[in-house]
Structure formats: structure tokens, C-alpha cells
Amino acid sequence: MNPLTYTPAENSWTWTNRRTGLQFSGPLHLAWEVASDPISDDYTTSDISSRDLLRLWLRRLPDSGAESAFGAGAVTISWYVTGEPFEGAPFPLWRYGDPGSVDEDFLTFFSWPVSTTDKSRVNFLRLPVEDKALA
């Protein structure tokens, strides 16, 4: 057993939608998104060079407060749980936006996932991270 990441065999969970009671089973993964990185969804490599896309991203980068919290050059990275749902990962280090706002995440909408083999609770920090190049 790898103590850092669940193996494919270990990455099998069951969880329930808190509102509907509908139960889900399957693997879960983490996906990351750098602030404003969906900007690249609008372009192909034949539309824009990587250098020009970086310049465009830097111009559109929102002021998330990351630089004031973590230093010059810091940008916000958001984490999501993916599988049947796509919801914010619980327990983030940093949430951008209004500090007084109510933050919702996977556990707001779903029960804590348990292993389909030994009924242990998922450690969200051990979920495999999706490879954006393969997505």
C-alpha cells in the first residue's frame, strides 16, 4: 500500500447525496485549477502561441488575494473532487472570494465516502490527482 496515494484497487468508494439519498460508488480523484486557467479552453495550439496565451492569462488574472496572503507571484489553485460529482475538495488551505462567504464543498452535498472493501473513510489528501494532459 502506498501511504501517499491510493492504488487503483484501493480507490473504490461509496457515498450518498445528502439531499436525495441517491448512493454512488466508484473511484474519486482530485483535479486542480489555477486561477483563470479555463482561459485555455477557448484556444487551440494553432490559434495562439503558448507565450501569447500566458500573456493573455496574466492580463486576466483575477486579484484573489493570494499575493497579499502568500507573497508576490502567488496565484490561487482550486482543488475539486471528481468522479460522479464535481465539487470543491474539502479542507482547502485557501479559499478566494469574500472571507465571510459560506463555502460549500463535496461534504456539503455528499456523505463522507467509505471504502467499498473495508468501510474506512477516504483520506482526501491521498486521492490520485488527475493528469490534465490526459483529460
Coordinates of C-alpha atoms in Angstrom, one line a residue:
M1 CA 0.0 0.0 0.0
N2 CA 1.3 3.4 -1.0
P3 CA 0.9 5.7 2.0
L4 CA 0.7 8.8 -0.3
T5 CA -1.8 7.8 -2.9
Y6 CA -4.5 5.2 -3.2
T7 CA -3.8 2.5 -5.7
P8 CA -6.5 1.9 -8.4
A9 CA -7.6 -1.1 -6.4
E10 CA -7.9 0.9 -3.2
N11 CA -9.6 3.8 -4.9
S12 CA -13.2 2.5 -4.8
W13 CA -15.7 4.3 -2.6
T14 CA -19.4 4.6 -1.8
W15 CA -21.1 7.9 -0.9
T16 CA -24.6 9.3 -0.7
N17 CA -26.2 12.5 -1.9
R18 CA -27.3 14.3 1.3
R19 CA -30.4 15.8 -0.4
T20 CA -31.7 12.9 -2.5
G21 CA -30.3 9.9 -0.7
L22 CA -29.0 8.6 -4.0
Q23 CA -26.0 6.4 -3.5
F24 CA -22.9 6.4 -5.7
S25 CA -19.9 4.1 -6.0
G26 CA -16.7 4.3 -7.9
P27 CA -13.3 5.9 -7.9
L28 CA -12.6 9.5 -6.8
H29 CA -9.9 11.8 -8.0
L30 CA -8.6 15.3 -7.3
A31 CA -8.5 17.9 -10.1
W32 CA -6.7 21.2 -9.8
E33 CA -7.4 24.5 -11.5
V34 CA -5.1 27.6 -11.4
A35 CA -7.0 30.8 -11.2
S36 CA -8.4 31.6 -14.6
D37 CA -6.8 28.5 -16.3
P38 CA -10.0 27.7 -18.2
I39 CA -8.9 30.6 -20.5
S40 CA -7.1 28.0 -22.5
D41 CA -10.4 26.2 -23.3
D42 CA -11.1 28.9 -25.9
Y43 CA -8.0 28.3 -27.9
T44 CA -6.1 25.5 -29.8
T45 CA -2.3 25.4 -30.4
S46 CA -3.0 26.6 -33.9
D47 CA -5.0 29.7 -32.6
I48 CA -2.4 31.1 -30.2
S49 CA 1.1 30.5 -29.1
S50 CA 1.8 29.4 -25.5
R51 CA 3.7 32.7 -25.0
D52 CA 0.7 34.8 -26.1
L53 CA -1.7 32.7 -24.1
L54 CA 0.4 33.2 -21.0
R55 CA 0.4 37.0 -21.6
L56 CA -3.4 36.9 -22.0
W57 CA -3.8 34.9 -18.8
L58 CA -1.5 37.3 -16.9
R59 CA -3.7 40.2 -18.0
R60 CA -6.9 38.5 -17.0
L61 CA -5.6 37.0 -13.7
P62 CA -8.1 38.0 -11.0
D63 CA -7.0 39.6 -7.8
S64 CA -7.8 36.7 -5.5
G65 CA -5.8 38.0 -2.5
A66 CA -3.3 35.1 -2.9
E67 CA -0.4 37.5 -3.3
S68 CA -1.2 39.5 -0.2
A69 CA -1.6 36.3 1.8
F70 CA 1.4 34.3 0.4
G71 CA 3.7 36.7 -1.3
A72 CA 4.5 38.2 -4.8
G73 CA 3.6 35.9 -7.7
A74 CA 1.3 33.6 -5.7
V75 CA -1.9 32.5 -7.6
T76 CA -4.9 30.6 -6.3
I77 CA -5.1 26.9 -7.0
S78 CA -8.5 25.4 -6.5
W79 CA -9.0 21.7 -5.8
Y80 CA -12.0 19.6 -6.8
V81 CA -13.2 16.1 -6.1
T82 CA -14.1 14.4 -9.4
G83 CA -15.9 11.1 -10.1
E84 CA -19.7 11.1 -10.3
P85 CA -19.7 14.5 -8.7
F86 CA -17.5 17.5 -9.4
E87 CA -17.4 19.5 -6.2
G88 CA -14.9 21.6 -4.3
A89 CA -12.4 19.5 -2.3
P90 CA -12.9 19.8 1.4
F91 CA -10.4 21.4 3.7
P92 CA -8.6 23.8 1.3
L93 CA -5.7 25.8 2.5
W94 CA -7.0 28.9 0.8
R95 CA -10.4 30.0 -0.5
Y96 CA -10.6 33.1 -2.5
G97 CA -13.5 35.5 -2.5
D98 CA -15.3 37.1 0.4
P99 CA -13.8 35.7 3.6
G100 CA -17.3 35.9 5.2
S101 CA -19.0 33.9 2.5
V102 CA -20.3 30.4 3.1
D103 CA -18.1 27.9 1.4
E104 CA -19.5 24.7 0.0
D105 CA -17.6 21.6 -0.9
F106 CA -18.0 17.9 -1.6
L107 CA -19.0 17.2 2.1
T108 CA -21.8 19.9 1.9
F109 CA -23.6 17.8 -0.7
F110 CA -22.4 14.2 -0.1
S111 CA -21.7 11.9 2.8
W112 CA -18.1 11.1 3.7
P113 CA -17.0 8.4 1.1
V114 CA -16.2 5.0 2.6
S115 CA -14.1 2.2 1.1
T116 CA -16.1 -0.5 -0.8
T117 CA -13.7 -3.1 0.6
D118 CA -13.0 -2.2 4.3
K119 CA -15.5 0.6 5.0
S120 CA -12.7 3.0 6.1
R121 CA -13.3 6.7 5.4
V122 CA -11.5 8.3 2.5
N123 CA -8.4 10.4 3.2
F124 CA -9.0 13.2 0.6
L125 CA -5.3 14.0 0.7
R126 CA -4.5 10.5 -0.7
L127 CA -6.8 10.7 -3.7
P128 CA -4.9 10.4 -7.0
V129 CA -4.6 13.7 -8.9
E130 CA -6.0 13.7 -12.4
D131 CA -3.4 14.3 -15.2
K132 CA -4.6 17.4 -17.1
A133 CA -2.7 16.3 -20.2
L134 CA -4.8 13.1 -20.4
A135 CA -8.2 14.8 -19.6

